[in-house]
Coordinates of C-alpha atoms and ligand atoms in Angstrom, one line a residue:
M1 CA 18.8 32.1 -20.5
A2 CA 15.9 31.0 -22.3
Q3 CA 13.6 33.4 -24.5
H4 CA 10.8 34.2 -22.5
H5 CA 10.2 31.6 -19.2
D6 CA 6.9 29.8 -19.7
T7 CA 4.9 32.6 -17.9
T8 CA 1.4 31.2 -18.8
R9 CA 1.6 28.2 -15.9
P10 CA -1.4 29.1 -13.7
T11 CA 0.1 30.1 -10.2
A12 CA -1.6 30.5 -6.8
L13 CA -2.7 33.6 -6.9
A14 CA -4.4 32.4 -10.7
D15 CA -6.4 29.6 -9.2
R16 CA -7.6 31.5 -5.9
D17 CA -10.0 29.4 -4.0
D18 CA -10.4 32.1 -1.3
A19 CA -14.1 32.2 0.0
V20 CA -16.0 33.8 -3.2
P21 CA -17.1 37.5 -2.4
S22 CA -20.8 37.5 -2.7
Y23 CA -20.7 40.4 -5.3
M24 CA -18.8 37.8 -7.2
T25 CA -22.1 36.3 -8.8
D26 CA -21.9 33.0 -10.0
E27 CA -22.1 35.4 -14.0
R28 CA -19.1 37.2 -13.2
L29 CA -17.2 34.3 -12.1
M30 CA -18.3 32.9 -14.9
I31 CA -16.9 35.9 -17.0
Q32 CA -13.8 36.3 -15.0
Q33 CA -12.5 32.8 -15.7
A34 CA -13.3 33.0 -19.6
A35 CA -11.4 36.3 -19.7
R36 CA -8.7 34.6 -17.6
D37 CA -8.6 31.5 -19.9
F38 CA -8.3 33.7 -23.0
A39 CA -5.8 36.1 -21.5
M40 CA -3.5 33.3 -20.4
K41 CA -3.6 31.0 -23.5
E42 CA -4.0 33.7 -25.9
V43 CA -3.3 37.2 -25.1
L44 CA 0.0 36.3 -22.8
P45 CA 1.7 34.0 -25.7
T46 CA 0.7 36.6 -28.5
A47 CA 2.5 39.2 -26.1
N48 CA 5.5 37.5 -24.8
R49 CA 6.3 36.5 -28.7
L50 CA 5.3 40.0 -30.1
D51 CA 6.0 42.8 -27.5
P52 CA 10.2 42.3 -27.9
Q53 CA 9.6 42.8 -31.8
N54 CA 7.3 45.7 -31.6
G55 CA 4.8 43.9 -33.8
E56 CA 1.0 44.1 -33.6
I57 CA -1.7 42.9 -31.8
P58 CA -2.9 40.3 -35.2
M59 CA -6.3 40.3 -36.2
A60 CA -6.5 36.6 -34.8
L61 CA -6.8 37.6 -32.0
R62 CA -8.8 40.5 -32.2
D63 CA -11.2 38.0 -34.2
K64 CA -11.4 36.0 -30.9
M65 CA -11.9 38.5 -28.8
A66 CA -15.0 39.8 -31.3
E67 CA -16.1 36.1 -31.0
L68 CA -15.9 36.5 -26.9
G69 CA -18.2 39.3 -27.2
L70 CA -15.4 41.7 -25.3
F71 CA -16.1 44.8 -28.0
G72 CA -19.5 44.8 -26.8
I73 CA -19.4 44.3 -23.2
L74 CA -20.9 47.7 -22.0
I75 CA -23.1 47.8 -25.5
P76 CA -27.0 47.1 -24.3
Q77 CA -28.1 44.1 -26.0
E78 CA -30.9 46.1 -28.4
Y79 CA -27.7 47.2 -30.5
G80 CA -26.2 43.1 -30.2
G81 CA -23.6 44.0 -27.2
L82 CA -23.5 41.8 -24.1
G83 CA -25.3 45.0 -21.9
L84 CA -23.2 44.3 -18.9
G85 CA -21.8 46.9 -16.5
C86 CA -18.5 48.7 -15.6
F87 CA -18.1 45.8 -13.1
E88 CA -17.6 43.2 -15.9
Y89 CA -16.3 45.4 -18.3
C90 CA -13.3 45.6 -15.6
L91 CA -13.3 42.2 -14.7
V92 CA -12.1 41.6 -18.1
A93 CA -9.7 44.4 -18.4
E94 CA -7.7 42.9 -15.4
E95 CA -7.3 39.8 -17.0
L96 CA -6.3 41.3 -20.4
S97 CA -4.1 43.4 -19.2
R98 CA -2.3 40.7 -16.7
G99 CA -1.2 39.5 -20.5
W100 CA -0.9 42.2 -22.7
M101 CA -2.5 45.9 -21.5
S102 CA -2.7 46.5 -25.2
V103 CA -5.3 44.0 -25.6
A104 CA -7.3 45.5 -22.5
S105 CA -7.0 48.9 -24.2
I106 CA -8.2 48.0 -27.8
M107 CA -11.1 46.6 -26.0
A108 CA -12.0 50.0 -25.4
R109 CA -11.9 50.9 -28.8
G110 CA -15.2 49.2 -29.1
N111 CA -17.5 49.3 -26.1
G112 CA -17.1 52.9 -25.4
A113 CA -17.3 54.5 -27.6
G114 CA -20.8 55.3 -28.5
N115 CA -21.3 58.1 -26.0
G116 CA -23.4 61.0 -27.4
F117 CA -24.8 59.5 -30.8
T118 CA -27.9 60.3 -31.5
P119 CA -30.4 57.1 -32.2
E120 CA -29.8 57.0 -35.3
Q121 CA -26.1 57.2 -35.1
K122 CA -26.6 54.2 -32.2
R123 CA -28.2 52.3 -35.0
K124 CA -25.8 52.7 -37.6
Y125 CA -22.3 52.0 -35.5
L126 CA -23.3 50.0 -32.6
P127 CA -24.2 47.1 -33.6
R128 CA -20.9 47.1 -35.8
M129 CA -18.9 48.0 -32.8
A130 CA -20.1 45.2 -30.8
S131 CA -19.1 42.8 -33.3
G132 CA -15.9 44.0 -33.1
E133 CA -15.9 45.2 -37.0
Y134 CA -15.8 48.7 -36.2
L135 CA -13.1 49.9 -34.1
G136 CA -12.2 53.5 -33.3
A137 CA -9.4 55.8 -32.8
F138 CA -9.6 58.7 -30.4
A139 CA -8.0 62.5 -31.2
L140 CA -8.5 64.4 -28.2
S141 CA -4.9 65.7 -27.4
E142 CA -2.9 68.2 -29.3
P143 CA 0.8 69.3 -28.7
N144 CA -0.2 72.2 -26.9
A145 CA -3.4 70.8 -25.3
G146 CA -2.8 67.5 -23.0
S147 CA -3.9 67.9 -19.8
D148 CA -5.2 71.4 -20.2
V149 CA -7.7 69.5 -23.2
A150 CA -10.0 72.7 -23.0
N151 CA -7.1 74.7 -25.0
L152 CA -7.3 72.4 -28.1
S153 CA -7.3 74.6 -31.0
C154 CA -8.0 72.3 -34.0
R155 CA -10.3 74.1 -35.8
A156 CA -13.6 72.7 -37.7
R157 CA -15.6 74.7 -39.9
R158 CA -18.9 74.5 -41.5
D159 CA -19.1 74.6 -45.1
G160 CA -22.3 74.2 -46.6
E161 CA -22.9 70.3 -46.1
H162 CA -19.5 69.9 -45.0
W163 CA -17.2 70.4 -41.8
V164 CA -13.3 71.5 -42.9
I165 CA -11.0 70.3 -40.2
N166 CA -7.2 71.7 -39.6
G167 CA -5.1 71.2 -36.9
S168 CA -2.5 69.2 -35.1
K169 CA -3.6 66.1 -33.1
M170 CA -1.1 64.2 -30.7
W171 CA -0.9 60.5 -29.3
C172 CA -4.0 59.6 -31.3
T173 CA -3.1 55.8 -30.8
F174 CA -4.9 53.3 -33.3
A175 CA -5.2 56.2 -36.2
D176 CA -4.3 54.1 -38.5
G177 CA -5.7 50.6 -37.6
A178 CA -9.1 52.3 -36.7
D179 CA -11.9 52.1 -38.8
Y180 CA -13.1 55.2 -37.9
L181 CA -11.7 58.1 -35.8
T182 CA -13.4 60.4 -33.2
V183 CA -12.4 64.0 -33.4
M184 CA -12.5 66.8 -30.9
A185 CA -12.5 70.1 -32.6
R186 CA -13.2 73.7 -31.8
T187 CA -16.1 75.0 -33.6
D188 CA -16.7 78.0 -32.0
P189 CA -13.1 79.7 -31.6
D190 CA -15.2 83.0 -29.9
V191 CA -15.8 81.5 -26.4
D192 CA -15.3 83.2 -23.3
P193 CA -11.6 82.7 -22.4
K194 CA -13.0 81.3 -19.0
A195 CA -15.3 78.7 -20.8
R196 CA -13.0 77.9 -23.3
H197 CA -14.8 73.9 -23.0
K198 CA -17.7 75.4 -24.3
G199 CA -17.7 75.5 -28.3
I200 CA -15.5 72.4 -28.8
S201 CA -17.6 69.3 -31.3
A202 CA -16.8 65.7 -31.7
F203 CA -16.9 64.4 -35.1
H204 CA -17.3 60.8 -36.2
I205 CA -14.7 59.8 -39.4
P206 CA -15.1 56.6 -40.8
K207 CA -12.6 55.5 -42.9
E208 CA -10.6 52.0 -44.3
R209 CA -8.9 50.2 -42.3
G210 CA -5.1 50.5 -43.0
T211 CA -5.2 54.2 -44.3
L212 CA -5.9 57.7 -42.8
P213 CA -8.8 59.8 -43.8
P214 CA -8.2 62.2 -46.8
G215 CA -6.6 65.5 -45.7
V216 CA -5.2 63.7 -43.0
Q217 CA -1.3 62.9 -42.6
G218 CA 0.2 60.9 -39.7
T219 CA 3.5 60.1 -38.0
P220 CA 4.2 57.6 -35.4
V221 CA 5.4 58.5 -32.0
N222 CA 8.6 56.7 -31.1
K223 CA 7.4 55.1 -27.5
I224 CA 8.6 53.5 -24.9
G225 CA 6.1 50.7 -24.4
Y226 CA 2.5 50.3 -25.1
R227 CA 3.5 47.9 -27.8
G228 CA 1.0 46.2 -30.4
W229 CA -0.3 49.1 -31.9
K230 CA 1.0 52.6 -33.2
T231 CA 0.3 56.1 -31.8
F232 CA 0.4 59.2 -34.3
E233 CA 0.4 62.6 -34.7
L234 CA -1.7 63.7 -36.7
A235 CA -1.9 66.9 -39.3
F236 CA -5.2 67.8 -40.5
D237 CA -5.2 69.6 -43.7
N238 CA -8.4 70.6 -44.8
C239 CA -10.0 67.6 -43.9
R240 CA -13.5 67.5 -45.1
V241 CA -16.1 65.8 -43.9
P242 CA -19.9 65.7 -44.2
A243 CA -21.8 67.7 -41.9
D244 CA -23.8 64.5 -40.4
A245 CA -20.4 63.5 -39.2
L246 CA -21.1 65.9 -36.2
I247 CA -21.3 63.5 -33.0
G248 CA -24.6 64.8 -30.5
E249 CA -25.0 69.1 -29.9
E250 CA -22.6 71.0 -31.6
G251 CA -20.0 72.7 -29.1
N252 CA -21.3 70.4 -26.5
A253 CA -18.8 67.7 -27.2
F254 CA -16.3 68.2 -23.7
Y255 CA -19.3 67.5 -21.4
T256 CA -20.2 64.2 -23.8
V257 CA -16.5 62.8 -23.1
M258 CA -15.8 64.3 -19.6
G259 CA -19.3 61.9 -18.8
K260 CA -17.4 58.8 -20.2
L261 CA -14.3 59.6 -17.9
E262 CA -15.3 57.5 -14.8
V263 CA -15.5 54.5 -16.6
A264 CA -12.3 54.9 -18.4
R265 CA -10.3 55.9 -15.2
A266 CA -12.2 52.4 -13.6
H267 CA -10.8 50.8 -16.9
T268 CA -7.2 52.3 -16.6
A269 CA -7.3 51.1 -12.8
A270 CA -7.9 47.6 -14.1
R271 CA -5.3 47.7 -16.8
A272 CA -3.0 48.7 -13.2
I273 CA -4.2 46.3 -11.8
G274 CA -3.6 43.6 -14.3
L275 CA 0.2 44.4 -15.3
A276 CA 0.6 44.8 -11.0
R277 CA -1.0 40.9 -11.0
G278 CA 1.1 39.7 -14.0
A279 CA 4.3 41.1 -12.3
L280 CA 3.6 39.8 -9.2
E281 CA 3.0 35.9 -10.4
D282 CA 6.2 36.3 -12.3
A283 CA 8.0 37.5 -9.4
I284 CA 6.3 34.6 -6.9
R285 CA 7.5 32.3 -10.2
Y286 CA 11.1 33.3 -9.9
A287 CA 11.3 33.6 -5.8
H288 CA 10.3 29.9 -6.1
E289 CA 12.9 29.4 -8.8
R290 CA 15.8 30.9 -8.2
V291 CA 18.7 29.5 -5.8
Q292 CA 21.3 31.7 -4.2
F293 CA 23.4 31.5 -1.2
G294 CA 22.3 27.4 -1.6
K295 CA 18.1 28.4 -1.7
P296 CA 15.4 29.7 -3.5
I297 CA 15.6 33.6 -2.7
G298 CA 11.7 33.2 -1.9
E299 CA 13.2 31.7 1.2
F300 CA 15.0 35.4 2.3
Q301 CA 12.5 37.6 4.4
A302 CA 13.5 40.4 2.1
I303 CA 11.9 39.1 -0.9
R304 CA 8.9 37.7 0.8
F305 CA 8.1 40.7 2.7
K306 CA 8.3 42.5 -1.1
I307 CA 5.9 39.7 -2.1
A308 CA 3.5 40.5 0.9
D309 CA 3.1 44.2 0.4
M310 CA 2.7 43.6 -3.7
A311 CA -0.1 41.4 -3.0
T312 CA -1.4 43.3 -0.5
E313 CA -1.6 46.8 -2.2
I314 CA -2.9 45.2 -5.4
E315 CA -6.3 43.9 -3.7
A316 CA -6.5 47.1 -2.0
A317 CA -6.4 49.3 -5.6
R318 CA -9.2 46.2 -7.0
Q319 CA -11.5 46.3 -3.9
L320 CA -11.5 50.4 -4.7
M321 CA -12.2 49.9 -7.8
Y322 CA -14.8 47.0 -7.5
H323 CA -16.4 49.6 -5.3
V324 CA -16.1 52.6 -8.1
C325 CA -17.8 49.9 -10.4
T326 CA -20.8 49.5 -8.3
E327 CA -20.8 53.0 -8.0
I328 CA -21.1 53.4 -11.5
D329 CA -23.2 50.5 -11.9
S330 CA -26.0 52.2 -9.5
G331 CA -25.8 55.4 -11.6
R332 CA -24.9 57.2 -8.9
R333 CA -21.8 60.1 -9.0
C334 CA -18.2 59.0 -8.3
D335 CA -15.8 61.3 -10.5
K336 CA -14.1 62.0 -7.5
E337 CA -13.4 58.6 -6.1
S338 CA -12.8 57.3 -9.9
S339 CA -9.9 59.5 -9.7
M340 CA -8.8 58.4 -6.7
V341 CA -8.9 54.4 -7.8
K342 CA -7.1 55.8 -11.3
L343 CA -4.2 57.4 -9.0
L344 CA -4.2 54.4 -6.6
A345 CA -4.0 51.9 -9.1
S346 CA -1.8 53.2 -11.8
E347 CA 1.0 54.5 -8.9
M348 CA 0.5 50.9 -7.4
A349 CA 1.4 49.6 -10.3
E350 CA 3.9 51.3 -11.2
R351 CA 5.8 50.6 -7.3
V352 CA 4.9 46.8 -7.7
T353 CA 6.2 46.2 -11.1
S354 CA 9.2 47.7 -10.0
E355 CA 9.7 45.7 -7.1
A356 CA 9.0 42.3 -9.2
L357 CA 11.6 43.6 -11.6
Q358 CA 13.9 44.2 -8.8
I359 CA 13.5 39.9 -7.6
H360 CA 14.4 39.2 -10.9
G361 CA 17.0 40.8 -10.2
G362 CA 19.9 41.4 -13.5
A363 CA 17.5 38.7 -15.4
G364 CA 14.7 41.2 -14.9
Y365 CA 16.1 43.7 -17.0
T366 CA 16.6 41.8 -19.8
T367 CA 13.7 41.4 -22.7
D368 CA 14.1 37.7 -21.9
F369 CA 11.1 37.8 -19.1
A370 CA 7.8 39.6 -19.2
V371 CA 8.4 41.9 -16.3
E372 CA 10.3 44.3 -18.1
R373 CA 7.2 45.1 -20.0
Y374 CA 4.6 45.1 -17.1
W375 CA 7.1 47.8 -16.1
R376 CA 7.0 50.0 -19.3
D377 CA 3.7 49.5 -19.7
A378 CA 2.6 50.4 -15.5
R379 CA 4.4 53.7 -16.2
L380 CA 1.9 54.6 -18.8
T381 CA -0.6 54.2 -16.5
K382 CA 0.3 57.0 -14.5
I383 CA 0.5 59.4 -17.5
F384 CA -2.8 58.8 -19.6
E385 CA -6.6 59.0 -19.1
G386 CA -5.3 62.2 -17.1
T387 CA -2.1 62.2 -15.4
S388 CA -1.7 61.5 -11.1
E389 CA -1.4 65.1 -10.9
I390 CA -4.7 66.1 -12.5
Q391 CA -6.0 63.1 -10.8
K392 CA -5.1 64.6 -7.4
R393 CA -6.3 68.1 -8.9
I394 CA -10.3 66.6 -8.7
I395 CA -9.8 65.2 -5.9
S396 CA -8.4 67.8 -3.9
D397 CA -10.9 70.6 -6.1
R398 CA -13.7 68.2 -4.9
L399 CA -12.3 68.4 -1.1
L400 CA -11.4 71.6 -1.2
G401 CA -13.0 73.5 -3.9
A402 CA -11.2 74.8 -6.8
A403 CA -7.8 76.7 -6.0
K404 CA -8.0 80.0 -7.1
S405 CA -4.6 79.9 -8.8
Ligands
FAD501 C1 1.3 56.1 -25.5 C2 0.4 57.4 -25.2 C3 -0.7 56.7 -26.0 C4 -2.0 57.9 -26.0 N1 -2.9 57.4 -26.7 C5 -4.1 59.0 -26.2 C6 -5.3 59.0 -27.4 O1 -5.4 57.7 -28.2 N2 -5.5 59.8 -27.9 C7 -5.6 60.5 -27.0 O2 -6.4 61.9 -27.1 N3 -4.4 61.0 -26.3 C8 -3.8 59.9 -26.3 N4 -2.5 60.2 -25.0 C9 -2.6 61.4 -24.5 C10 -2.6 61.4 -23.2 O3 -3.6 61.6 -22.6 C11 -1.9 62.7 -22.3 O4 -0.7 62.8 -22.7 C12 -2.1 63.5 -21.3 O5 -3.3 63.8 -20.8 C13 -1.1 64.1 -20.3 O6 -1.1 65.1 -21.5 P1 1.1 65.6 -21.8 O7 1.1 64.7 -22.3 O8 0.5 67.0 -22.7 O9 1.3 66.2 -20.8 P2 1.4 67.7 -19.7 O10 -0.3 67.8 -19.7 O11 2.3 68.7 -20.5 O12 1.6 67.4 -18.6 C14 3.2 67.9 -17.9 C15 3.4 67.4 -16.7 O13 3.0 68.8 -16.2 C16 1.9 67.8 -14.8 N5 0.7 68.8 -15.4 C17 -0.5 69.5 -16.2 N6 -1.3 70.4 -15.4 C18 -1.0 70.3 -14.3 C19 -1.6 71.1 -13.3 N7 -2.7 71.6 -13.5 N8 -1.4 70.8 -12.0 C20 -0.3 69.9 -11.8 N9 0.4 69.0 -12.5 C21 0.1 69.5 -13.8 C22 1.4 66.7 -15.5 O14 0.5 65.6 -14.4 C23 2.6 66.3 -16.2 O15 3.5 65.7 -15.0 C24 -2.1 59.1 -25.2 C25 -0.7 59.5 -24.3 C26 0.7 58.5 -24.3 C27 1.5 59.1 -23.7

């Protein structure tokens, strides 16, 4: 069996020539095509080569992403970004994820990071983020604060002209490779237990790429997917940062972060859709090539109907994503809908990638075909950026009112 079949050739799906819907403006089609070309020519071959050996996203690939402006899609033009919307951002994310989800994720380490900045912090950091030279890692989750993020206990104390941070963080992806950490810590421990989301602040901690800040130790987590970068457990032991590391207003970071979640959830949906599309395209190719009982397996109705179901599910999730992106870009509240699309797309991606693996038979259960990567990575989309259960909680709370217990 050849090491990684050539999955980079376009299929009928990649070359969709269906009538173009009106929301796909010329500019959007151009952005989508540029991202697709980059994903198929550069990202996918890199993923096929490096993911099986647990290699890291190469600097050269990041440089090309920077040249394309991908780290500044959402950053206003006055700060050197492209000043585009969530729609364009998610179009690109789907394409990148079709190649390698981690690359679609690293894009967010420039784009989303400016929230809560003062005007001075924006002038200082956003242009460098937009150019891709200044990418971040986000330390919110803790060993005892996952879904229940308001339970975080990492503590920041004011000491003269400094803040001193102590405590543990879990799951900090890219902590080593990033140029700065955004750390959420409790600055007011005496808040009412019923209002635990108050008294939490965010800190911007610049650092040298490839290292951790003084006072921080990191241990990599052994993940089953989401390769291309490392995810860390971090221990903060008297990590001292200057007073101006505080992002925005003291004690209000929970709201700042929550305000950014709609975009993050649409982006996660886009990543899930990209993975599912990659798996579908590979399954179609394999269904044409693999012969059993004297004919390509794509002749069997069992396989044909799987393909039909997979394509239908992907398109349904994509259309909801387009709707959510349009709502976000119009400035309308859509926390319920962004939870819906995150839930729908990630559950869909797990099913579709699993069916694609099934269509590959035993070959799907090897590392010779990319479909196992799509399957492993799709599994994560149901967990991060809020689990499926948490999305259902948000949706049902909006429909029924918050549950009493
Ligand atoms: C590979 C990877 C990378 C990550 N990267 C980052 C990162 O860069 N930065 C960061 O801050 N975090 C990161 N995370 C953390 C991620 O956001 C959390 O894993 C996620 O929020 C879930 O938290 P948890 O793992 O503690 O699960 P838990 O909260 O312990 O959940 C366990 C189970 O209980 C369920 N559950 C919990 N509460 C409820 C409830 N109220 N109702 C119903 N069911 C419930 C959950 O849905 C889940 O099924 C990453 C995680 C992974 C796996």
